[in-house]
Amino acid sequence: MKILVVDDDKEIVELLDIYVKNEGYEPISAYDGKEALTRLHTEPDISLMILDVMMPEMNGMEVVKEVRKDSKIPILMLSAKTDDMDKIKGLLSGADDYVAKPFNPLEVMARVKSLLRRSENDVTSEGPEILDVGPLTINSDSHEVKTLTGDSIQLTALEFGILYLLASHPNRVFSADEIFERVWQQESIISAKTVMVHVSHLRDKIEEATGGDQVIETVWGVGYKIVQH
């Protein structure tokens, strides 16, 4: 299994390469955003990307937006900025998780393994293949979401996982912790803001595609649900 490690700091790349190898994965290195995109398209079967935010020429968020045009590969972002807005911007750009610098390499690898585990054993594997929810048709086998008019909605793997989880249990309220533990498939620590950002982005995509339909409801102080009459 190949892990693409991208950072303009060569010492960080070398450090993470060592830990990636120690976990039994094959590291692929890149030192700027453009090289990362080249590697992603020329190296077959890359399973996950560890991506720095602040890089010359093309920053990490720009890379994520390019990758998300045709790939749902899990992306873990690294950044020296710890402000919440930077984290939110990173997640909204399409990343799946975020670790602030300076970081513990063991924590990075724990997040990597969690994302890989989530991509291999997602919440859709146990439920029905096709779900019809309001204006949406959700296909768990192909990971496609379409509107009543047949238009596709492009979602990240985590956005799809959240939508499918809620749609599989209509009228049930899931807390942010429950969503995080079932979709991310790791223990919830500080999950509320992470889930909030993904739900917000998911809502925006659905409303844009359907002309304003609000499929996901917020139950204030409790969590999120999809109402099915």
mmCIF file of C-alpha atoms in Angstrom:
data_model
loop_
_atom_site.group_PDB
_atom_site.id
_atom_site.type_symbol
_atom_site.label_atom_id
_atom_site.label_comp_id
_atom_site.label_asym_id
_atom_site.label_seq_id
_atom_site.Cartn_x
_atom_site.Cartn_y
_atom_site.Cartn_z
ATOM 1 C CA MET A 1 0.000 0.000 0.000
ATOM 2 C CA LYS A 2 1.449 3.375 -1.053
ATOM 3 C CA ILE A 3 1.307 6.610 0.980
ATOM 4 C CA LEU A 4 2.138 9.915 -0.746
ATOM 5 C CA VAL A 5 3.979 12.284 1.640
ATOM 6 C CA VAL A 6 4.062 15.931 0.510
ATOM 7 C CA ASP A 7 5.936 18.728 2.305
ATOM 8 C CA ASP A 8 8.456 21.358 1.225
ATOM 9 C CA ASP A 9 10.471 20.559 4.380
ATOM 10 C CA LYS A 10 12.659 17.597 3.379
ATOM 11 C CA GLU A 11 13.359 16.672 6.998
ATOM 12 C CA ILE A 12 9.639 16.240 7.645
ATOM 13 C CA VAL A 13 9.256 14.115 4.518
ATOM 14 C CA GLU A 14 12.204 11.938 5.545
ATOM 15 C CA LEU A 15 10.811 11.555 9.080
ATOM 16 C CA LEU A 16 7.354 10.568 7.904
ATOM 17 C CA ASP A 17 8.807 8.239 5.277
ATOM 18 C CA ILE A 18 10.529 6.321 8.079
ATOM 19 C CA TYR A 19 7.298 5.951 10.062
ATOM 20 C CA VAL A 20 5.331 5.018 6.938
ATOM 21 C CA LYS A 21 7.858 2.267 6.194
ATOM 22 C CA ASN A 22 7.782 1.066 9.808
ATOM 23 C CA GLU A 23 4.026 0.546 9.504
ATOM 24 C CA GLY A 24 4.525 -1.610 6.425
ATOM 25 C CA TYR A 25 3.476 0.944 3.800
ATOM 26 C CA GLU A 26 5.478 2.207 0.816
ATOM 27 C CA PRO A 27 6.239 5.960 1.007
ATOM 28 C CA ILE A 28 6.138 8.109 -2.137
ATOM 29 C CA SER A 29 7.718 11.558 -1.654
ATOM 30 C CA ALA A 30 6.932 14.972 -3.132
ATOM 31 C CA TYR A 31 8.175 18.422 -2.120
ATOM 32 C CA ASP A 32 5.609 20.809 -3.585
ATOM 33 C CA GLY A 33 2.014 20.820 -4.770
ATOM 34 C CA LYS A 34 2.698 20.412 -8.467
ATOM 35 C CA GLU A 35 5.004 17.467 -7.875
ATOM 36 C CA ALA A 36 2.332 15.909 -5.657
ATOM 37 C CA LEU A 37 -0.225 16.016 -8.480
ATOM 38 C CA THR A 38 2.313 14.532 -10.888
ATOM 39 C CA ARG A 39 3.102 11.716 -8.476
ATOM 40 C CA LEU A 40 -0.567 11.022 -7.906
ATOM 41 C CA HIS A 41 -1.167 10.586 -11.628
ATOM 42 C CA THR A 42 2.011 8.663 -12.475
ATOM 43 C CA GLU A 43 2.310 6.338 -9.456
ATOM 44 C CA PRO A 44 -0.369 3.630 -9.550
ATOM 45 C CA ASP A 45 -2.433 2.659 -6.513
ATOM 46 C CA ILE A 46 -1.597 5.445 -4.042
ATOM 47 C CA SER A 47 -3.950 4.801 -1.124
ATOM 48 C CA LEU A 48 -3.620 8.009 0.914
ATOM 49 C CA MET A 49 -1.955 11.429 0.840
ATOM 50 C CA ILE A 50 -0.281 13.258 3.747
ATOM 51 C CA LEU A 51 -0.239 16.867 2.573
ATOM 52 C CA ASP A 52 1.295 20.049 3.978
ATOM 53 C CA VAL A 53 -0.820 23.216 3.718
ATOM 54 C CA MET A 54 1.834 25.897 3.283
ATOM 55 C CA MET A 55 3.995 25.204 0.228
ATOM 56 C CA PRO A 56 5.450 27.372 -2.550
ATOM 57 C CA GLU A 57 3.873 27.631 -6.020
ATOM 58 C CA MET A 58 0.785 25.572 -5.143
ATOM 59 C CA ASN A 59 -0.431 25.257 -1.560
ATOM 60 C CA GLY A 60 -2.070 22.214 -0.025
ATOM 61 C CA MET A 61 -5.624 23.489 -0.256
ATOM 62 C CA GLU A 62 -5.202 24.129 -3.983
ATOM 63 C CA VAL A 63 -3.848 20.595 -4.369
ATOM 64 C CA VAL A 64 -6.866 19.153 -2.557
ATOM 65 C CA LYS A 65 -9.276 21.001 -4.842
ATOM 66 C CA GLU A 66 -7.497 19.601 -7.906
ATOM 67 C CA VAL A 67 -7.414 16.073 -6.496
ATOM 68 C CA ARG A 68 -11.107 16.169 -5.597
ATOM 69 C CA LYS A 69 -12.080 16.807 -9.228
ATOM 70 C CA ASP A 70 -11.538 13.127 -9.995
ATOM 71 C CA SER A 71 -10.448 11.273 -6.855
ATOM 72 C CA LYS A 72 -11.798 10.379 -3.403
ATOM 73 C CA ILE A 73 -8.400 9.336 -2.027
ATOM 74 C CA PRO A 74 -8.168 10.013 1.749
ATOM 75 C CA ILE A 75 -6.170 13.179 2.495
ATOM 76 C CA LEU A 76 -4.568 14.064 5.828
ATOM 77 C CA MET A 77 -3.447 17.697 5.997
ATOM 78 C CA LEU A 78 -0.513 19.066 8.003
ATOM 79 C CA SER A 79 -0.180 22.706 8.981
ATOM 80 C CA ALA A 80 1.818 24.951 11.291
ATOM 81 C CA LYS A 81 -1.336 27.047 11.673
ATOM 82 C CA THR A 82 -3.533 25.921 14.572
ATOM 83 C CA ASP A 83 -6.318 28.488 14.254
ATOM 84 C CA ASP A 84 -9.792 26.939 13.894
ATOM 85 C CA MET A 85 -10.491 28.837 10.682
ATOM 86 C CA ASP A 86 -7.439 27.286 9.035
ATOM 87 C CA LYS A 87 -8.700 23.858 10.039
ATOM 88 C CA ILE A 88 -12.164 24.628 8.698
ATOM 89 C CA LYS A 89 -10.757 25.922 5.404
ATOM 90 C CA GLY A 90 -8.678 22.772 5.049
ATOM 91 C CA LEU A 91 -11.633 20.480 5.613
ATOM 92 C CA LEU A 92 -13.903 22.495 3.353
ATOM 93 C CA SER A 93 -11.339 22.203 0.576
ATOM 94 C CA GLY A 94 -11.994 18.464 0.628
ATOM 95 C CA ALA A 95 -9.459 17.046 3.088
ATOM 96 C CA ASP A 96 -10.521 14.242 5.432
ATOM 97 C CA ASP A 97 -8.510 15.036 8.554
ATOM 98 C CA TYR A 98 -6.018 17.547 9.930
ATOM 99 C CA VAL A 99 -2.957 17.475 12.219
ATOM 100 C CA ALA A 100 -1.242 20.630 13.472
ATOM 101 C CA LYS A 101 2.526 21.090 13.498
ATOM 102 C CA PRO A 102 4.602 20.365 15.492
ATOM 103 C CA PHE A 103 3.148 16.866 15.479
ATOM 104 C CA ASN A 104 3.884 13.498 17.001
ATOM 105 C CA PRO A 105 4.627 11.088 14.105
ATOM 106 C CA LEU A 106 2.823 8.344 16.009
ATOM 107 C CA GLU A 107 -0.347 10.462 16.015
ATOM 108 C CA VAL A 108 0.015 11.071 12.280
ATOM 109 C CA MET A 109 0.287 7.336 11.650
ATOM 110 C CA ALA A 110 -2.705 6.634 13.905
ATOM 111 C CA ARG A 111 -4.757 9.063 11.794
ATOM 112 C CA VAL A 112 -3.419 7.458 8.598
ATOM 113 C CA LYS A 113 -4.437 3.974 9.716
ATOM 114 C CA SER A 114 -7.853 5.240 10.773
ATOM 115 C CA LEU A 115 -8.490 6.879 7.383
ATOM 116 C CA LEU A 116 -7.352 3.769 5.533
ATOM 117 C CA ARG A 117 -9.527 1.576 7.735
ATOM 118 C CA ARG A 118 -12.480 3.883 7.127
ATOM 119 C CA SER A 119 -11.996 3.820 3.346
ATOM 120 C CA GLU A 120 -11.808 0.014 3.322
ATOM 121 C CA ASN A 121 -14.667 -0.671 5.742
ATOM 122 C CA ASP A 122 -17.064 2.217 5.456
ATOM 123 C CA VAL A 123 -20.516 2.472 7.033
ATOM 124 C CA THR A 124 -22.236 1.682 3.729
ATOM 125 C CA SER A 125 -21.072 -1.942 3.671
ATOM 126 C CA GLU A 126 -23.790 -3.128 6.076
ATOM 127 C CA GLY A 127 -26.807 -1.273 4.714
ATOM 128 C CA PRO A 128 -29.030 -1.421 1.627
ATOM 129 C CA GLU A 129 -27.475 -0.638 -1.740
ATOM 130 C CA ILE A 130 -30.025 1.983 -2.866
ATOM 131 C CA LEU A 131 -31.678 4.604 -0.651
ATOM 132 C CA ASP A 132 -34.253 7.174 -1.761
ATOM 133 C CA VAL A 133 -34.307 10.181 0.546
ATOM 134 C CA GLY A 134 -36.361 13.199 -0.435
ATOM 135 C CA PRO A 135 -34.871 14.536 -3.676
ATOM 136 C CA LEU A 136 -31.874 12.171 -3.546
ATOM 137 C CA THR A 137 -31.032 8.628 -4.634
ATOM 138 C CA ILE A 138 -28.015 7.195 -2.794
ATOM 139 C CA ASN A 139 -26.146 4.188 -4.174
ATOM 140 C CA SER A 140 -23.830 2.595 -1.598
ATOM 141 C CA ASP A 141 -22.224 0.266 -4.140
ATOM 142 C CA SER A 142 -21.068 2.974 -6.545
ATOM 143 C CA HIS A 143 -20.947 5.770 -3.924
ATOM 144 C CA GLU A 144 -23.116 7.908 -6.206
ATOM 145 C CA VAL A 145 -25.693 10.465 -5.133
ATOM 146 C CA LYS A 146 -28.149 11.745 -7.722
ATOM 147 C CA THR A 147 -31.028 14.195 -7.727
ATOM 148 C CA LEU A 148 -34.520 13.481 -9.072
ATOM 149 C CA THR A 149 -33.425 15.011 -12.372
ATOM 150 C CA GLY A 150 -30.479 12.597 -12.607
ATOM 151 C CA ASP A 151 -27.734 15.101 -11.788
ATOM 152 C CA SER A 152 -24.799 13.682 -9.809
ATOM 153 C CA ILE A 153 -23.574 15.313 -6.603
ATOM 154 C CA GLN A 154 -19.819 14.968 -6.124
ATOM 155 C CA LEU A 155 -19.086 14.109 -2.483
ATOM 156 C CA THR A 156 -15.910 13.166 -0.641
ATOM 157 C CA ALA A 157 -15.827 9.717 0.972
ATOM 158 C CA LEU A 158 -16.545 11.197 4.398
ATOM 159 C CA GLU A 159 -19.402 13.377 3.143
ATOM 160 C CA PHE A 160 -20.933 10.311 1.500
ATOM 161 C CA GLY A 161 -20.459 8.331 4.707
ATOM 162 C CA ILE A 162 -22.297 10.952 6.772
ATOM 163 C CA LEU A 163 -25.168 11.184 4.289
ATOM 164 C CA TYR A 164 -25.522 7.414 4.040
ATOM 165 C CA LEU A 165 -25.430 6.957 7.821
ATOM 166 C CA LEU A 166 -28.206 9.504 8.382
ATOM 167 C CA ALA A 167 -30.257 8.279 5.407
ATOM 168 C CA SER A 168 -30.008 4.667 6.612
ATOM 169 C CA HIS A 169 -31.644 5.676 9.893
ATOM 170 C CA PRO A 170 -34.330 8.245 8.991
ATOM 171 C CA ASN A 171 -35.717 10.332 11.848
ATOM 172 C CA ARG A 172 -32.974 9.167 14.208
ATOM 173 C CA VAL A 173 -30.758 11.877 15.672
ATOM 174 C CA PHE A 174 -27.014 11.165 15.632
ATOM 175 C CA SER A 175 -24.703 13.195 17.850
ATOM 176 C CA ALA A 176 -21.450 14.560 16.426
ATOM 177 C CA ASP A 177 -19.558 11.972 18.484
ATOM 178 C CA GLU A 178 -21.639 9.107 17.063
ATOM 179 C CA ILE A 179 -21.161 10.341 13.511
ATOM 180 C CA PHE A 180 -17.421 10.718 14.006
ATOM 181 C CA GLU A 181 -16.975 7.275 15.545
ATOM 182 C CA ARG A 182 -19.074 5.499 12.889
ATOM 183 C CA VAL A 183 -17.925 7.390 9.781
ATOM 184 C CA TRP A 184 -14.301 8.146 10.695
ATOM 185 C CA GLN A 185 -14.116 4.805 12.548
ATOM 186 C CA GLN A 186 -11.949 6.120 15.331
ATOM 187 C CA GLU A 187 -12.568 7.181 18.897
ATOM 188 C CA SER A 188 -14.098 10.627 19.209
ATOM 189 C CA ILE A 189 -11.830 13.151 20.932
ATOM 190 C CA ILE A 190 -12.585 16.649 19.632
ATOM 191 C CA SER A 191 -15.043 15.785 16.892
ATOM 192 C CA ALA A 192 -17.895 18.317 17.034
ATOM 193 C CA LYS A 193 -16.255 20.993 14.857
ATOM 194 C CA THR A 194 -14.894 18.446 12.398
ATOM 195 C CA VAL A 195 -18.343 16.910 11.908
ATOM 196 C CA MET A 196 -19.980 20.349 11.754
ATOM 197 C CA VAL A 197 -17.694 21.419 8.917
ATOM 198 C CA HIS A 198 -18.355 18.288 6.882
ATOM 199 C CA VAL A 199 -22.117 18.475 7.446
ATOM 200 C CA SER A 200 -22.097 22.147 6.431
ATOM 201 C CA HIS A 201 -20.237 21.396 3.212
ATOM 202 C CA LEU A 202 -22.509 18.418 2.504
ATOM 203 C CA ARG A 203 -25.596 20.600 2.953
ATOM 204 C CA ASP A 204 -24.223 23.250 0.610
ATOM 205 C CA LYS A 205 -23.649 20.670 -2.131
ATOM 206 C CA ILE A 206 -27.120 19.171 -1.740
ATOM 207 C CA GLU A 207 -28.861 22.555 -1.710
ATOM 208 C CA GLU A 208 -26.918 23.720 -4.766
ATOM 209 C CA ALA A 209 -27.790 20.557 -6.704
ATOM 210 C CA THR A 210 -31.469 20.447 -5.712
ATOM 211 C CA GLY A 211 -32.307 24.129 -5.847
ATOM 212 C CA GLY A 212 -32.419 24.638 -2.099
ATOM 213 C CA ASP A 213 -33.762 21.420 -0.560
ATOM 214 C CA GLN A 214 -32.669 21.015 3.063
ATOM 215 C CA VAL A 215 -32.263 17.297 3.579
ATOM 216 C CA ILE A 216 -30.228 17.264 6.801
ATOM 217 C CA GLU A 217 -31.752 18.850 9.895
ATOM 218 C CA THR A 218 -29.888 20.105 12.948
ATOM 219 C CA VAL A 219 -31.381 19.214 16.324
ATOM 220 C CA TRP A 220 -29.785 21.930 18.408
ATOM 221 C CA GLY A 221 -27.738 20.648 21.309
ATOM 222 C CA VAL A 222 -28.211 17.037 20.199
ATOM 223 C CA GLY A 223 -27.006 16.343 16.644
ATOM 224 C CA TYR A 224 -28.234 15.752 13.091
ATOM 225 C CA LYS A 225 -30.959 13.765 11.361
ATOM 226 C CA ILE A 226 -32.774 13.218 8.073
ATOM 227 C CA VAL A 227 -36.546 13.394 8.308
ATOM 228 C CA GLN A 228 -38.386 10.803 6.227
ATOM 229 C CA HIS A 229 -42.186 10.940 6.191
#
